[in-house]
Coordinates of C-alpha atoms in Angstrom, one line a residue:
M19 CA 40.0 10.7 -75.4
L20 CA 40.4 7.8 -73.0
K21 CA 43.2 9.6 -70.8
K22 CA 41.1 12.6 -70.5
S23 CA 38.2 10.5 -69.4
F24 CA 40.8 9.1 -66.7
T25 CA 41.7 12.6 -66.0
L26 CA 38.8 13.8 -65.5
A27 CA 37.4 11.4 -63.2
A28 CA 40.5 11.0 -61.1
L29 CA 39.8 15.3 -61.0
A30 CA 36.3 14.2 -59.6
L31 CA 37.4 11.5 -57.1
G32 CA 40.5 14.2 -55.1
A33 CA 37.2 16.5 -55.5
F34 CA 34.9 14.0 -53.2
A35 CA 37.6 13.5 -50.9
L36 CA 38.4 16.7 -50.6
S37 CA 34.7 17.5 -50.1
A38 CA 33.9 14.5 -47.8
G39 CA 37.1 15.3 -45.6
S40 CA 35.9 18.7 -45.3
V41 CA 32.9 17.7 -44.0
L42 CA 34.3 14.8 -41.8
A43 CA 36.1 17.6 -39.8
Q44 CA 33.3 20.0 -39.3
T45 CA 32.7 18.5 -36.1
G46 CA 34.0 18.2 -32.8
T47 CA 33.5 16.2 -29.1
I48 CA 31.8 17.2 -26.2
E49 CA 33.8 16.0 -22.4
G50 CA 32.6 16.6 -19.3
T51 CA 32.0 15.6 -15.7
V52 CA 28.6 16.4 -13.2
L53 CA 29.2 17.5 -9.8
D54 CA 27.4 17.3 -7.3
G55 CA 27.7 20.9 -6.3
A56 CA 27.2 20.4 -1.9
T57 CA 29.3 17.8 -1.6
S58 CA 31.8 17.9 -5.0
E59 CA 31.0 14.4 -5.5
T60 CA 30.6 13.0 -9.1
L61 CA 26.7 12.4 -9.7
P62 CA 26.7 8.7 -12.2
G63 CA 23.9 8.5 -14.4
V64 CA 22.7 12.0 -15.0
N65 CA 20.9 13.0 -18.6
V66 CA 23.1 15.2 -20.5
V67 CA 21.4 16.5 -23.7
I68 CA 22.2 19.2 -26.4
Q69 CA 18.8 20.7 -26.5
D70 CA 19.4 22.3 -30.3
L71 CA 20.5 18.5 -31.7
D72 CA 18.5 16.6 -29.1
R73 CA 21.1 14.5 -28.6
G74 CA 22.9 13.8 -25.7
A75 CA 24.4 10.7 -23.2
A76 CA 24.5 9.3 -19.5
T77 CA 27.6 10.0 -17.4
D78 CA 29.0 6.6 -16.0
V79 CA 30.2 5.8 -12.5
D80 CA 32.8 8.5 -12.0
G81 CA 30.6 11.1 -13.4
R82 CA 32.1 11.3 -16.6
F83 CA 30.1 11.8 -20.1
E84 CA 30.9 12.0 -23.7
I85 CA 28.8 13.2 -27.0
S86 CA 31.2 12.7 -30.1
D87 CA 30.4 14.0 -34.1
V88 CA 28.7 16.8 -32.8
P89 CA 28.0 20.1 -35.6
V90 CA 30.5 23.1 -35.3
G91 CA 28.5 25.3 -33.2
S92 CA 27.5 26.8 -30.3
Y93 CA 25.1 25.1 -27.9
T94 CA 23.3 24.6 -25.0
L95 CA 23.8 21.1 -22.8
L96 CA 20.5 20.4 -20.0
A97 CA 21.7 18.2 -17.1
S98 CA 19.1 16.6 -15.4
F99 CA 18.8 14.2 -12.2
V100 CA 16.3 12.8 -10.0
G101 CA 16.4 14.9 -6.3
Y102 CA 18.5 18.1 -8.1
Q103 CA 18.0 21.2 -10.4
E104 CA 18.3 21.1 -13.8
E105 CA 21.2 22.9 -14.4
T106 CA 22.0 24.6 -18.4
V107 CA 25.5 25.5 -19.8
A108 CA 26.0 26.9 -23.1
V109 CA 29.4 25.6 -24.7
E110 CA 30.7 26.0 -28.7
I111 CA 32.2 23.3 -30.8
N112 CA 35.4 24.0 -32.7
S113 CA 36.8 22.0 -35.7
G114 CA 38.0 18.8 -34.7
E115 CA 38.4 19.5 -31.1
A116 CA 37.3 18.4 -27.5
T117 CA 35.2 20.6 -25.7
Q118 CA 35.5 20.5 -22.0
V119 CA 32.7 20.8 -19.4
Q120 CA 32.3 20.5 -15.4
I121 CA 28.4 20.9 -14.4
E122 CA 27.3 21.5 -11.0
L123 CA 24.0 20.2 -9.8
T124 CA 22.0 22.1 -7.0
P125 CA 20.5 19.3 -4.4
S126 CA 16.5 20.6 -5.1
Q127 CA 14.6 21.6 -1.9
V128 CA 12.3 18.3 -1.8
Q129 CA 9.0 19.7 -0.4
L130 CA 8.1 17.6 2.6
E131 CA 5.8 17.7 5.7
D132 CA 6.4 20.4 8.3
V133 CA 7.0 18.0 11.1
V134 CA 9.0 14.5 10.5
V135 CA 9.2 11.2 12.5
T136 CA 12.9 10.4 13.5
A137 CA 14.0 7.5 16.0
L138 CA 11.8 6.3 18.5
G139 CA 8.9 7.9 17.0
V140 CA 10.2 11.8 17.8
E141 CA 9.0 14.3 15.6
R142 CA 10.5 17.0 15.2
E143 CA 10.5 20.1 12.4
E144 CA 12.2 19.3 9.3
E145 CA 14.3 22.4 9.3
S146 CA 16.2 21.3 12.9
L147 CA 17.4 18.1 11.3
G148 CA 21.2 17.9 10.8
Y149 CA 20.8 15.9 8.5
S150 CA 19.3 15.4 4.5
I151 CA 16.5 13.6 4.3
Q152 CA 14.3 12.7 1.5
E153 CA 10.5 11.0 1.2
V154 CA 8.5 8.8 -1.3
E155 CA 5.2 7.8 -0.9
G156 CA 3.9 5.2 -0.3
G157 CA 1.7 5.0 -3.6
D158 CA 4.4 5.6 -5.7
L159 CA 6.1 2.3 -4.5
E160 CA 3.0 0.5 -5.3
Q161 CA 2.3 1.5 -8.8
A162 CA 6.0 0.5 -9.4
G163 CA 4.7 -3.0 -9.3
E164 CA 7.5 -4.1 -7.9
Q165 CA 7.6 -7.4 -5.2
N166 CA 10.6 -5.9 -3.1
F167 CA 10.3 -2.4 -2.1
I168 CA 13.7 -1.7 -2.9
S169 CA 13.6 -2.3 -6.2
S170 CA 11.1 0.5 -6.2
L171 CA 13.5 2.9 -5.0
A172 CA 15.7 3.1 -8.0
G173 CA 15.2 7.0 -9.6
R174 CA 13.1 8.3 -6.5
V175 CA 15.7 8.9 -4.4
S176 CA 18.7 11.2 -5.7
G177 CA 22.6 9.5 -5.0
A178 CA 21.1 6.0 -4.2
E179 CA 22.1 2.7 -6.2
V180 CA 19.8 0.1 -6.5
K181 CA 20.8 -3.9 -7.4
S182 CA 17.7 -6.4 -8.0
S183 CA 18.4 -9.5 -7.8
N184 CA 16.8 -11.5 -11.1
V185 CA 16.1 -14.5 -9.4
M186 CA 12.6 -16.0 -7.8
G187 CA 12.7 -14.4 -3.9
G188 CA 15.9 -12.9 -4.5
S189 CA 16.9 -10.1 -2.3
S190 CA 17.8 -6.6 -3.5
R191 CA 20.3 -4.6 -2.3
I192 CA 20.6 -0.3 -1.9
T193 CA 23.7 2.0 -1.3
I194 CA 23.4 5.7 -0.4
R195 CA 25.6 8.2 -2.1
G196 CA 29.1 7.8 -0.8
P197 CA 31.9 5.0 -0.5
G198 CA 31.8 1.3 -2.2
S199 CA 32.4 -1.8 -0.1
L200 CA 34.0 -5.1 -1.7
S201 CA 34.3 -7.1 1.4
G202 CA 31.9 -5.2 4.2
D203 CA 27.7 -4.9 3.8
N204 CA 27.4 -1.2 3.4
Q205 CA 23.8 -0.7 2.9
P206 CA 21.6 1.6 5.3
L207 CA 19.8 0.4 8.3
I208 CA 16.2 -0.5 7.6
V209 CA 13.7 0.9 10.5
V210 CA 9.8 0.3 10.3
D211 CA 7.8 1.9 12.3
G212 CA 10.8 2.4 14.5
I213 CA 12.3 -1.1 14.5
P214 CA 15.3 -1.8 12.8
L215 CA 15.5 -5.0 10.7
D216 CA 18.5 -6.7 10.0
N217 CA 18.8 -6.8 6.3
S218 CA 21.5 -9.1 5.4
N219 CA 20.4 -11.5 2.7
F220 CA 20.5 -15.3 4.1
N221 CA 22.2 -16.8 1.4
S222 CA 25.1 -18.5 1.7
L223 CA 28.9 -18.5 1.9
G224 CA 29.8 -19.3 -1.4
Q225 CA 26.6 -17.2 -2.9
N226 CA 28.1 -13.9 -1.0
T227 CA 31.4 -14.3 -2.4
G228 CA 30.4 -15.0 -6.0
S229 CA 30.9 -18.6 -5.8
G230 CA 27.3 -19.8 -6.3
G231 CA 24.6 -21.2 -4.4
Y232 CA 21.3 -20.3 -3.6
D233 CA 19.6 -16.3 -2.9
Y234 CA 17.2 -16.6 -0.4
G235 CA 16.4 -12.8 -0.1
N236 CA 16.5 -10.5 2.9
A237 CA 14.4 -8.7 4.9
A238 CA 13.1 -6.0 2.0
S239 CA 12.3 -8.6 0.4
M240 CA 9.8 -9.8 2.9
L241 CA 8.2 -6.3 3.2
N242 CA 4.7 -5.6 2.1
P243 CA 4.7 -2.7 -0.3
S244 CA 1.0 -2.4 0.2
D245 CA 1.5 -1.5 3.6
I246 CA 3.4 1.3 3.3
E247 CA 2.6 4.4 4.0
S248 CA 5.5 6.9 3.0
V249 CA 9.5 5.7 2.7
S250 CA 12.5 8.9 4.4
V251 CA 16.0 8.1 3.7
L252 CA 18.5 9.8 5.6
K253 CA 21.8 10.7 5.0
G254 CA 24.6 11.7 6.1
A255 CA 27.2 10.4 9.4
S256 CA 24.5 12.9 11.7
A257 CA 21.8 10.7 11.0
A258 CA 24.0 7.8 12.7
A259 CA 23.0 9.6 16.2
L260 CA 19.6 8.4 15.9
Y261 CA 20.2 4.8 15.5
G262 CA 23.5 4.0 16.7
T263 CA 26.5 3.1 14.5
R264 CA 24.3 0.4 12.4
A265 CA 23.2 4.0 10.6
A266 CA 26.3 5.1 10.2
D267 CA 25.3 4.8 5.6
G268 CA 22.4 6.0 6.2
V269 CA 18.6 4.9 7.0
V270 CA 16.1 3.8 5.0
Q271 CA 13.0 4.9 7.1
I272 CA 9.5 3.0 6.6
T273 CA 6.2 4.2 8.3
T274 CA 3.4 1.9 7.7
K275 CA -0.1 2.6 7.1
S276 CA -2.9 3.3 10.1
G277 CA -6.9 3.6 10.3
S278 CA -6.3 7.2 12.0
D279 CA -6.9 8.8 8.2
R280 CA -10.3 7.2 8.1
G281 CA -13.7 7.7 9.7
G282 CA -15.8 4.4 10.1
I283 CA -14.6 1.2 8.4
G284 CA -12.4 0.9 5.1
V285 CA -12.0 -2.3 3.0
S286 CA -9.7 -2.7 0.2
V287 CA -8.7 -5.2 -2.1
Q288 CA -6.0 -5.3 -4.8
T289 CA -5.1 -8.5 -7.2
G290 CA -2.9 -8.7 -10.4
V291 CA -1.7 -10.6 -11.7
S292 CA 1.9 -10.4 -13.8
A293 CA 4.2 -12.6 -16.7
S294 CA 7.9 -13.3 -16.8
Q295 CA 10.1 -14.3 -20.1
L296 CA 14.3 -15.0 -19.7
Y297 CA 15.5 -12.8 -22.9
G298 CA 19.5 -12.5 -23.8
F299 CA 20.8 -15.4 -23.7
P300 CA 24.1 -16.5 -25.2
D301 CA 24.8 -16.3 -29.3
Y302 CA 25.3 -20.7 -29.6
Q303 CA 26.7 -22.1 -31.9
N304 CA 24.6 -24.4 -34.4
K305 CA 26.8 -25.9 -37.1
Y306 CA 28.4 -28.8 -35.2
G307 CA 26.8 -31.2 -33.6
G308 CA 27.4 -33.6 -30.4
G309 CA 31.2 -35.2 -29.9
S310 CA 34.7 -34.3 -30.5
S311 CA 35.6 -35.4 -34.0
P312 CA 33.9 -34.6 -37.8
N313 CA 33.4 -38.2 -37.9
F314 CA 30.6 -40.8 -36.4
F315 CA 30.6 -44.0 -34.9
E316 CA 28.9 -47.0 -37.6
N317 CA 27.4 -49.8 -35.9
S318 CA 26.9 -53.2 -37.3
Q319 CA 23.7 -52.5 -39.3
G320 CA 25.5 -49.6 -41.3
Q321 CA 23.8 -46.9 -39.0
L322 CA 25.5 -43.8 -38.4
V323 CA 25.9 -43.9 -34.9
A324 CA 26.1 -40.5 -32.3
D325 CA 28.8 -39.9 -29.9
Y326 CA 26.8 -39.2 -26.3
G327 CA 30.3 -40.3 -24.2
T328 CA 31.3 -37.2 -24.4
D329 CA 30.2 -33.5 -23.1
Q330 CA 31.5 -31.5 -26.4
S331 CA 29.9 -30.6 -29.4
W332 CA 32.4 -29.9 -31.7
G333 CA 31.7 -33.3 -33.6
P334 CA 30.5 -33.9 -37.1
R335 CA 28.4 -31.0 -38.9
L336 CA 24.5 -30.5 -38.6
D337 CA 23.7 -31.4 -41.9
G338 CA 20.5 -33.7 -41.9
R339 CA 22.1 -36.7 -41.9
Q340 CA 20.2 -40.0 -41.1
V341 CA 22.0 -41.0 -37.3
R342 CA 20.8 -43.3 -34.5
E343 CA 20.2 -41.5 -31.7
W344 CA 20.4 -42.0 -28.0
H345 CA 16.6 -42.5 -27.7
S346 CA 16.3 -44.5 -30.7
Y347 CA 17.9 -47.5 -27.9
D348 CA 14.3 -47.8 -25.7
D349 CA 10.7 -47.2 -26.2
V350 CA 10.0 -44.8 -23.4
S351 CA 9.9 -42.2 -25.5
G352 CA 7.4 -44.3 -28.1
A353 CA 10.1 -44.3 -30.8
A354 CA 10.6 -47.8 -32.2
P355 CA 14.0 -49.5 -31.3
G356 CA 16.7 -49.4 -33.5
E357 CA 15.1 -45.9 -35.4
T358 CA 17.4 -43.2 -37.3
S359 CA 16.5 -39.1 -36.8
A360 CA 18.0 -36.9 -38.9
W361 CA 20.8 -35.0 -37.6
D362 CA 19.7 -31.2 -36.9
A363 CA 20.6 -28.9 -34.8
H364 CA 17.8 -27.4 -31.8
P365 CA 18.7 -23.2 -31.7
N366 CA 16.1 -22.8 -29.3
N367 CA 17.0 -26.1 -27.2
V368 CA 18.1 -23.7 -24.1
E369 CA 15.0 -21.5 -24.5
N370 CA 12.5 -24.3 -24.9
F371 CA 13.8 -25.3 -21.5
Y372 CA 12.5 -22.5 -19.7
N373 CA 8.8 -21.4 -18.8
T374 CA 7.0 -18.6 -18.8
G375 CA 6.6 -17.5 -15.2
T376 CA 3.9 -15.7 -14.0
R377 CA 3.2 -14.4 -10.3
W378 CA -0.2 -13.5 -8.8
N379 CA -0.9 -10.8 -6.2
T380 CA -3.9 -10.8 -3.8
N381 CA -3.9 -7.9 -1.0
I382 CA -6.3 -7.2 1.5
A383 CA -6.5 -4.6 4.1
F384 CA -9.3 -3.7 6.9
S385 CA -9.4 -0.3 8.9
Q386 CA -11.3 1.5 11.3
A387 CA -11.4 4.5 13.2
G388 CA -13.2 6.2 16.1
E389 CA -13.1 8.4 18.6
N390 CA -10.1 7.6 20.3
Y391 CA -9.0 4.5 18.5
N392 CA -7.8 3.2 14.7
Y393 CA -6.4 0.5 14.0
R394 CA -6.1 -1.6 10.6
L395 CA -5.5 -5.5 9.4
S396 CA -3.7 -6.3 6.5
F397 CA -3.2 -9.5 4.5
K398 CA -1.1 -10.4 1.2
N399 CA -0.6 -13.1 -1.0
T400 CA 1.8 -13.9 -3.6
M401 CA 2.4 -16.9 -5.5
Q402 CA 4.8 -17.1 -7.8
E403 CA 6.0 -19.9 -10.8
G404 CA 9.2 -19.2 -11.7
N405 CA 10.9 -19.5 -15.4
S406 CA 13.0 -22.9 -14.6
V407 CA 11.0 -26.4 -14.0
Q408 CA 9.6 -26.7 -10.7
S409 CA 9.8 -23.1 -9.3
E410 CA 7.6 -21.9 -7.0
L411 CA 6.9 -19.3 -4.6
D412 CA 4.4 -18.6 -1.7
T413 CA 4.5 -16.0 0.3
R414 CA 2.2 -14.8 3.1
N415 CA 1.9 -10.8 4.7
F416 CA -0.2 -10.2 8.4
S417 CA 0.2 -7.1 9.3
F418 CA -1.5 -5.2 12.2
N419 CA -1.1 -1.6 12.8
G420 CA -3.7 0.3 16.0
S421 CA -3.4 3.2 18.4
L422 CA -6.0 3.1 21.4
D423 CA -6.0 6.3 23.7
L424 CA -6.5 4.9 27.3
T425 CA -6.9 8.3 28.4
D426 CA -6.9 12.0 27.5
K427 CA -3.3 12.0 28.5
L428 CA -2.3 8.0 28.0
T429 CA -1.7 6.7 24.7
A430 CA -1.0 2.8 23.9
T431 CA 0.0 2.1 20.6
A432 CA 1.0 -1.5 18.4
S433 CA 2.5 -3.1 15.3
A434 CA 3.0 -6.5 14.0
N435 CA 4.3 -8.1 11.4
Y436 CA 4.2 -12.1 10.3
V437 CA 5.7 -13.1 7.0
V438 CA 5.4 -17.1 5.7
E439 CA 7.9 -18.2 2.6
E440 CA 7.6 -20.8 1.2
A441 CA 10.4 -21.9 -1.8
R442 CA 10.4 -24.7 -4.1
G443 CA 13.6 -25.5 -6.5
R444 CA 15.0 -21.7 -6.5
P445 CA 17.3 -21.2 -9.3
G446 CA 20.9 -21.5 -8.0
S447 CA 24.3 -19.5 -9.4
G448 CA 27.6 -20.1 -9.8
Y449 CA 29.6 -23.0 -10.7
T450 CA 27.7 -25.6 -8.5
N451 CA 25.5 -28.4 -8.5
A452 CA 23.0 -25.7 -7.7
N453 CA 22.8 -24.3 -11.0
G454 CA 23.4 -27.7 -13.2
P455 CA 21.2 -26.5 -16.1
W456 CA 22.5 -23.9 -16.5
L457 CA 25.9 -25.0 -16.9
Q458 CA 25.2 -27.8 -18.9
F459 CA 24.1 -25.8 -21.6
N460 CA 26.8 -23.5 -21.5
H461 CA 29.9 -25.5 -21.0
F462 CA 28.6 -29.9 -21.3
G463 CA 25.2 -29.4 -23.6
Q464 CA 25.2 -30.5 -27.3
R465 CA 23.0 -28.5 -29.8
Q466 CA 21.4 -31.5 -31.0
I467 CA 19.5 -32.6 -28.2
D468 CA 16.1 -31.4 -28.3
L469 CA 14.2 -29.9 -25.3
S470 CA 10.8 -29.0 -26.6
E471 CA 7.7 -30.0 -25.7
G472 CA 7.0 -33.9 -26.0
A473 CA 10.9 -34.5 -26.9
P474 CA 12.4 -37.6 -25.8
M475 CA 14.5 -35.4 -23.6
R476 CA 11.3 -35.4 -21.3
D477 CA 10.8 -38.7 -20.8
I478 CA 13.2 -38.5 -17.6
E479 CA 12.9 -41.5 -16.1
R480 CA 12.9 -45.4 -17.1
P481 CA 10.7 -48.4 -15.5
D482 CA 13.2 -49.1 -13.1
G483 CA 13.1 -45.7 -11.7
T484 CA 17.1 -44.6 -13.5
Q485 CA 17.6 -41.5 -15.0
R486 CA 17.1 -41.5 -18.8
S487 CA 19.2 -39.1 -20.7
W488 CA 21.5 -38.9 -23.6
N489 CA 24.8 -38.4 -21.8
W490 CA 25.6 -42.7 -21.2
A491 CA 29.3 -44.1 -20.6
N492 CA 29.6 -46.4 -23.1
S493 CA 28.8 -44.3 -26.3
G494 CA 31.5 -45.4 -28.7
L495 CA 32.7 -48.1 -27.1
G496 CA 31.2 -50.6 -29.4
S497 CA 29.6 -50.7 -32.3
D498 CA 26.1 -51.7 -31.2
A499 CA 27.2 -50.0 -27.4
A500 CA 23.7 -49.1 -26.2
P501 CA 22.9 -45.9 -23.3
Q502 CA 20.8 -48.5 -20.8
N503 CA 24.0 -50.9 -20.6
G504 CA 25.5 -47.9 -19.5
S505 CA 25.4 -44.6 -16.8
I506 CA 25.1 -41.3 -17.0
I507 CA 28.5 -39.6 -17.1
Y508 CA 29.2 -36.1 -17.2
A509 CA 25.4 -34.8 -17.2
N510 CA 22.2 -35.4 -16.2
N511 CA 18.9 -34.7 -17.8
P512 CA 18.3 -31.1 -17.2
F513 CA 14.5 -32.1 -16.6
W514 CA 15.5 -34.7 -13.9
I515 CA 17.3 -32.0 -12.1
R516 CA 15.0 -29.7 -11.9
Q517 CA 12.3 -32.8 -10.9
K518 CA 13.7 -34.8 -8.9
N519 CA 16.8 -32.6 -7.2
Y520 CA 15.0 -29.5 -6.4
Q521 CA 15.4 -27.7 -3.4
N522 CA 13.0 -26.9 -0.5
D523 CA 13.0 -24.0 1.8
D524 CA 10.2 -22.4 4.3
S525 CA 10.9 -19.5 6.6
D526 CA 9.2 -17.2 8.5
R527 CA 9.5 -13.4 10.2
F528 CA 8.3 -11.8 13.0
Y529 CA 8.8 -8.7 13.9
G530 CA 6.9 -5.7 15.8
K531 CA 6.6 -3.5 18.7
A532 CA 4.6 -2.1 21.7
K533 CA 4.6 1.7 23.2
V534 CA 3.2 3.7 25.8
S535 CA 3.3 6.7 26.3
Y536 CA 2.2 10.0 28.6
D537 CA 1.8 14.0 27.5
F538 CA 3.0 15.8 30.9
S539 CA 2.2 18.9 29.3
E540 CA 2.3 20.1 25.7
N541 CA 6.3 20.2 25.6
L542 CA 6.9 17.5 27.4
T543 CA 6.2 13.5 26.6
V544 CA 7.7 10.1 27.9
S545 CA 7.2 7.1 26.2
A546 CA 8.4 3.3 26.4
D547 CA 8.6 0.6 24.0
A548 CA 9.3 -3.0 23.2
R549 CA 10.8 -4.5 20.0
T550 CA 11.7 -7.8 18.6
D551 CA 12.9 -8.5 15.5

């Protein structure tokens, strides 16, 4: 009976294995590439979906995609991308095979106005232009809610790659589809009301090469999105003929708002607030505390003493034992000298160091139009508190745009923009002193250090003005060594860094133009202008 049971079980197991193998084999894979039908260039970020299964993938930087474990059968693929017409392709999936697909997308015929403004404010028929142009309305940029208008173009301009900074007041970068550059600047030229702006950032060489420093922003970060009427993106080498070699990588042409579409007086007031928090912290270990040995020191009173003279966190196991810690050697925090405390991990100590950031925006605009004139004045104030301690940014934008008909044939126009930016405590980056706190948490920190509100680390200064911190030089050299007898060695108190050694910078920028034009006839206008940045 036992033998029969075993035989039946074996047969059942074999049947199950054959069945499972049969089921697993009834799938295939779809692999493919998506191209621009006009240029044959690959397209990254295209959504490719199996309509019948509601499954899909996005193309990578090389325009390739893969959808695995697709059941055998016939399906329809749908490819879609901003600025292109949707395309469907029929595919047949065979068991255990990879079906190869190539999809070509046709650029959309973006409906623009019959007349577009090109270089020098010249109006031309759109059909007569020898280059591709795509327009984004200013209202769409405002709805995006981005501080930097370049970031608002992400997903709105076909073939454009936007990289936004994640630091307070940082620069944003845009490149239009084409070859990349590791050392050069291949961004398109930014033109505001006919004024070419230098959009290179103000960073140090170290920041630009990745070794670290501060990101001070660029021209795009200083533009007020609420002042923008429309953005036209000019692509192709032919666009360079308008602005010279600086436009070889394309042009982002901005037209600002005026009072021309209003009769009488108009007032606009906008205000808003947003909050931000950091996320995506590294997965820190919380089993071992500070030190490089599994053993504690011991003082003359028989108390266990932690090793705060090293910058490692591979010491004794964090198991709750009573230990004499660094803050028990003084009474700055109110703790009685000589007290012991539990040797425990503080898993959220890095998160506790950072704050919830806030940003307040207030924008006021005043416009008026009459029979022979129009103008618009605007003011925007942005007050931002960053996620780092003592990080603040105050930006004030002033702008004017106006036009006056001096005679029936003579017209004068002018625009002016003035931006003032005051920053305190910009966060740094890289392996530099500018990025001290973050380096400490990831290279020099100890997992039992408490950084929460009211913790001893928040008391950064002794009565004599010297720094108060955990990483003291003579820790462990004597059984009763005390931190106030030594000096800070590897790691400063991160709150000391942010409150005593923070960075300040102020900047201002003025750009504008004045233009006079005379209409000799319906087909002939002569104009002269002066610009500055």
